[in-house]
Amino acid sequence: MTTRKIVQRGLWFEEFETDVVYAHRPGRTITEADNVLFTTLTMNTQALHLDAAFAAETQFGERLVNSMFTLSTLVGLSVAQLTQGTIVANLGFSEIAFPKPLFHGDTLYAETVVTDLRESRSRPGEGIVTFEHTGRNQHGDVVATAVRKTLVRKKPA
């Protein structure tokens, strides 16, 4: 008897559907170590991310998670379900917003809606997919949004 093997992958261009919410789970609880490591690796010396005493005196009362870490994690949470092994390249990001801050200990949940699909005019066998990503904290508050265009492979013949 032959046992089938299923390898986790993202979706081929033909498998994407518009106007469907792809909910990415599990979420990711953001730790102080995550925030400090990302912030220092990227040379972002913003005191709001690193200096607890400074941040305590701001309107937020505590350090904020670096918004670039939030964006990266938002996109990363979608990879296994949507683009693992099927993406060729990210083509660009637009309409990035951070309506509410994310704090240490918050859990980020991601969801994606595909808003546009079109075959590539210059690259046979590939298509362009436009994603609208939304990140919410554990309370359901939107903490990040972004539009991302990607080049995705079509299913091999």
XYZ file of N, CA and C in Angstrom, residues 23-150:
384
model
N -8.218 33.362 7.639
C -7.838 33.610 9.028
C -6.601 32.778 9.337
N -5.531 33.431 9.747
C -4.253 32.759 9.995
C -4.113 32.463 11.486
N -3.963 31.205 11.795
C -3.821 30.775 13.180
C -2.688 29.776 13.285
N -1.988 29.692 14.387
C -2.239 30.418 15.616
C -1.757 31.863 15.512
N -2.114 32.650 16.511
C -1.593 34.004 16.624
C -0.191 33.967 17.198
N 0.364 35.147 17.412
C 1.729 35.242 17.963
C 1.719 36.226 19.117
N 2.023 35.742 20.330
C 2.142 36.624 21.487
C 3.509 37.286 21.434
N 3.508 38.593 21.499
C 4.734 39.388 21.345
C 5.359 39.612 22.718
N 6.628 39.268 22.830
C 7.329 39.417 24.105
C 8.240 40.643 24.085
N 8.675 41.025 25.264
C 9.643 42.113 25.389
C 10.917 41.755 24.626
N 11.362 40.517 24.736
C 12.580 40.090 24.043
C 12.433 40.227 22.529
N 11.268 39.856 21.984
C 11.029 40.018 20.542
C 11.230 41.472 20.131
N 10.587 42.360 20.877
C 10.599 43.779 20.540
C 11.996 44.383 20.658
N 12.683 44.078 21.741
C 14.029 44.637 21.942
C 15.001 44.086 20.898
N 14.930 42.792 20.618
C 15.823 42.200 19.622
C 15.593 42.816 18.249
N 14.350 42.861 17.791
C 14.051 43.418 16.474
C 14.482 44.880 16.404
N 14.172 45.636 17.448
C 14.485 47.068 17.470
C 15.989 47.298 17.408
N 16.753 46.530 18.152
C 18.204 46.728 18.141
C 18.843 46.166 16.871
N 18.334 45.049 16.357
C 18.868 44.509 15.098
C 18.702 45.486 13.939
N 17.620 46.240 13.965
C 17.334 47.163 12.865
C 17.834 48.581 13.139
N 18.599 48.745 14.223
C 19.226 50.027 14.561
C 18.216 51.149 14.817
N 17.050 50.781 15.300
C 16.009 51.754 15.601
C 16.150 52.130 17.073
N 16.684 53.289 17.330
C 16.958 53.703 18.708
C 15.800 54.471 19.340
N 14.624 54.384 18.763
C 13.462 55.093 19.301
C 13.217 54.683 20.751
N 13.224 55.681 21.631
C 13.049 55.425 23.065
C 11.699 54.788 23.387
N 10.688 55.013 22.575
C 9.378 54.393 22.821
C 9.441 52.868 22.816
N 10.481 52.313 22.170
C 10.616 50.863 22.101
C 11.595 50.311 23.124
N 12.530 51.137 23.590
C 13.649 50.637 24.387
C 13.733 51.167 25.816
N 13.210 52.329 26.075
C 13.422 53.018 27.348
C 12.126 53.033 28.153
N 12.018 52.119 29.122
C 10.792 51.982 29.908
C 10.468 53.254 30.683
N 11.487 53.914 31.235
C 11.239 55.139 32.007
C 10.713 56.247 31.099
N 11.305 56.388 29.918
C 10.827 57.392 28.958
C 9.393 57.080 28.539
N 9.142 55.837 28.159
C 7.827 55.442 27.659
C 6.748 55.605 28.731
N 7.123 55.418 29.998
C 6.157 55.563 31.093
C 5.610 56.976 31.175
N 6.372 57.945 30.694
C 5.964 59.355 30.742
C 5.175 59.784 29.508
N 4.971 58.890 28.553
C 4.220 59.224 27.337
C 2.736 58.929 27.528
N 1.941 59.266 26.547
C 0.503 58.996 26.607
C 0.193 57.509 26.682
N 1.157 56.667 26.288
C 0.921 55.227 26.288
C 1.232 54.592 27.638
N 2.123 55.210 28.409
C 2.449 54.722 29.743
C 3.370 53.525 29.785
N 3.761 53.018 28.631
C 4.671 51.874 28.560
C 5.270 51.807 27.163
N 6.275 50.927 27.004
C 6.911 50.781 25.694
C 5.942 50.216 24.665
N 6.106 50.644 23.438
C 5.309 50.140 22.318
C 6.111 49.100 21.554
N 5.427 48.145 20.971
C 6.079 47.209 20.056
C 6.405 47.978 18.785
N 7.606 47.793 18.298
C 8.077 48.426 17.064
C 7.085 48.121 15.938
N 6.599 49.157 15.274
C 5.579 48.954 14.238
C 6.101 48.138 13.058
N 7.398 48.209 12.782
C 7.952 47.396 11.693
C 7.962 45.910 12.072
N 8.128 45.617 13.354
C 8.014 44.234 13.824
C 6.562 43.765 13.690
N 5.636 44.644 14.053
C 4.220 44.323 13.913
C 3.892 44.006 12.459
N 4.342 44.844 11.526
C 4.092 44.625 10.099
C 4.717 43.315 9.627
N 5.957 43.081 9.995
C 6.645 41.857 9.578
C 5.944 40.610 10.108
N 5.495 40.669 11.346
C 4.810 39.526 11.937
C 3.436 39.329 11.302
N 2.751 40.416 11.021
C 1.450 40.342 10.336
C 1.584 39.592 9.016
N 2.558 39.963 8.216
C 2.777 39.285 6.938
C 3.243 37.848 7.180
N 4.159 37.674 8.120
C 4.679 36.342 8.414
C 3.603 35.348 8.830
N 2.616 35.814 9.569
C 1.538 34.924 9.998
C 0.741 34.370 8.817
N 0.797 35.041 7.669
C 0.030 34.603 6.498
C 0.787 33.613 5.614
N 2.084 33.494 5.802
C 2.926 32.739 4.870
C 2.520 31.279 4.730
N 2.398 30.551 5.826
C 2.123 29.110 5.745
C 0.842 28.820 4.980
N -0.168 29.649 5.178
C -1.465 29.398 4.550
C -1.531 29.889 3.104
N -0.802 30.960 2.782
C -0.995 31.598 1.479
C 0.163 31.465 0.500
N 1.406 31.621 0.943
C 2.498 31.775 -0.022
C 3.703 30.870 0.183
N 3.658 29.971 1.163
C 4.809 29.092 1.418
C 5.135 28.266 0.179
N 6.277 28.527 -0.438
C 6.737 27.759 -1.586
C 6.088 28.110 -2.912
N 5.131 29.041 -2.918
C 4.464 29.406 -4.174
C 4.745 30.842 -4.594
N 5.243 31.656 -3.691
C 5.535 33.060 -4.014
C 6.836 33.146 -4.815
N 6.876 34.068 -5.755
C 8.108 34.385 -6.472
C 8.759 35.594 -5.803
N 7.942 36.626 -5.523
C 8.487 37.846 -4.922
C 7.369 38.730 -4.390
N 7.700 39.521 -3.367
C 6.835 40.624 -2.987
C 7.094 41.750 -3.979
N 6.053 42.351 -4.504
C 6.209 43.435 -5.471
C 6.095 44.806 -4.815
N 5.422 44.876 -3.692
C 5.314 46.165 -3.008
C 4.263 46.153 -1.922
N 4.389 47.137 -1.044
C 3.446 47.340 0.049
C 2.886 48.750 -0.057
N 1.621 48.909 0.312
C 1.015 50.243 0.318
C -0.051 50.286 1.411
N -0.556 51.460 1.632
C -1.659 51.656 2.578
C -1.401 50.985 3.919
N -0.191 51.153 4.427
C 0.181 50.590 5.731
C -0.290 51.548 6.820
N -0.958 51.017 7.824
C -1.445 51.851 8.927
C -1.368 51.068 10.235
N -1.211 51.823 11.314
C -1.164 51.255 12.660
C -2.164 52.018 13.527
N -3.454 51.670 13.451
C -4.487 52.440 14.146
C -4.393 52.414 15.666
N -3.853 51.340 16.225
C -3.675 51.241 17.678
C -2.332 50.587 17.945
N -1.718 50.904 19.088
C -0.419 50.295 19.394
C -0.547 48.853 19.865
N 0.564 48.152 19.730
C 0.704 46.792 20.251
C 1.699 46.872 21.405
N 1.432 46.172 22.481
C 2.269 46.208 23.677
C 2.843 44.824 23.965
N 3.917 44.788 24.770
C 4.474 43.511 25.205
C 3.370 42.688 25.852
N 3.299 41.417 25.492
C 2.282 40.534 26.043
C 1.015 40.446 25.211
N 0.844 41.355 24.246
C -0.314 41.269 23.353
C -0.115 40.123 22.368
N -1.222 39.551 21.929
C -1.187 38.507 20.911
C -1.716 39.088 19.613
N -0.943 38.912 18.546
C -1.302 39.408 17.220
C -1.946 38.277 16.425
N -3.139 38.531 15.918
C -3.841 37.605 15.030
C -3.950 38.268 13.668
N -3.836 37.477 12.611
C -3.833 38.026 11.256
C -4.949 37.417 10.430
N -5.446 38.229 9.510
C -6.378 37.754 8.508
C -6.090 38.488 7.208
N -6.419 37.834 6.110
C -6.112 38.376 4.790
C -7.313 38.215 3.875
N -7.545 39.244 3.068
C -8.530 39.179 2.002
C -7.789 39.412 0.692
N -8.027 38.567 -0.294
C -7.465 38.757 -1.629
C -8.401 39.709 -2.364
N -7.877 40.847 -2.795
C -8.732 41.852 -3.437
C -8.576 41.901 -4.951
N -7.503 41.316 -5.469
C -7.317 41.342 -6.916
C -6.410 40.196 -7.341
N -6.729 39.638 -8.495
C -5.937 38.574 -9.116
C -5.810 38.892 -10.594
N -4.602 38.798 -11.108
C -4.447 38.923 -12.561
C -3.213 38.159 -13.008
N -3.301 37.585 -14.190
C -2.150 36.888 -14.733
C -1.082 37.906 -15.087
N 0.171 37.515 -14.920
C 1.278 38.391 -15.286
C 1.343 38.498 -16.812
N 1.501 39.732 -17.305
C 1.620 39.938 -18.754
C 3.020 39.600 -19.253
N 4.004 39.716 -18.374
C 5.395 39.542 -18.802
C 6.030 38.232 -18.339
N 5.348 37.525 -17.430
C 5.931 36.297 -16.873
C 4.920 35.160 -16.954
N 4.957 34.393 -18.052
C 4.032 33.259 -18.173
C 4.231 32.291 -17.005
N 3.150 31.720 -16.559
C 3.245 30.776 -15.452
C 3.169 31.429 -14.088
N 2.922 32.742 -14.067
C 2.845 33.464 -12.800
C 1.699 34.465 -12.840
N 1.239 34.859 -11.667
C 0.170 35.837 -11.564
C 0.421 36.791 -10.420
N -0.280 37.912 -10.446
C -0.140 38.931 -9.406
C -1.361 38.862 -8.499
N -1.091 38.727 -7.201
C -2.144 38.644 -6.193
C -2.001 39.852 -5.276
N -3.122 40.544 -5.028
C -3.132 41.663 -4.090
C -3.826 41.218 -2.815
N -3.105 41.341 -1.709
C -3.604 40.962 -0.391
C -3.893 42.209 0.435
N -4.974 42.177 1.202
C -5.205 43.167 2.266
C -5.070 42.422 3.582
N -4.000 42.720 4.306
C -3.735 42.073 5.590
C -4.287 42.950 6.722
N -4.868 42.311 7.727
C -5.341 43.014 8.921
C -4.830 42.268 10.143
N -4.232 43.023 11.063
C -3.760 42.462 12.322
C -4.616 42.972 13.465
N -5.017 42.057 14.329
C -5.827 42.417 15.501
C -5.154 41.882 16.761
N -5.327 42.611 17.862
C -4.829 42.102 19.133
C -5.841 41.129 19.726
N -5.559 40.620 20.904
C -6.406 39.615 21.540
C -7.791 40.146 21.893
N -7.974 41.454 21.863
C -9.277 42.061 22.151
C -10.077 42.320 20.871
N -9.462 42.036 19.711
C -10.133 42.286 18.438
C -9.880 43.658 17.860
N -9.071 44.471 18.543
C -8.751 45.810 18.037
C -7.798 45.707 16.862
N -8.057 46.466 15.800
C -7.152 46.490 14.653
C -5.900 47.272 15.045
N -4.745 46.622 14.929
C -3.474 47.257 15.284
C -2.591 47.499 14.063
N -2.919 46.861 12.927
C -2.123 47.067 11.716
C -2.920 46.624 10.493
N -2.723 47.374 9.402
C -3.281 46.991 8.106
C -2.237 47.257 7.041
N -2.287 46.488 5.971
C -1.345 46.691 4.867
C -1.897 46.042 3.607
N -1.606 46.661 2.475
C -1.903 46.075 1.171
C -0.578 45.598 0.602
N -0.553 44.357 0.109
C 0.675 43.766 -0.424
C 0.390 43.148 -1.781
N 1.228 43.469 -2.753
C 1.158 42.833 -4.078
C 2.288 41.824 -4.168
N 1.938 40.613 -4.659
C 2.930 39.547 -4.779
C 2.855 38.913 -6.148
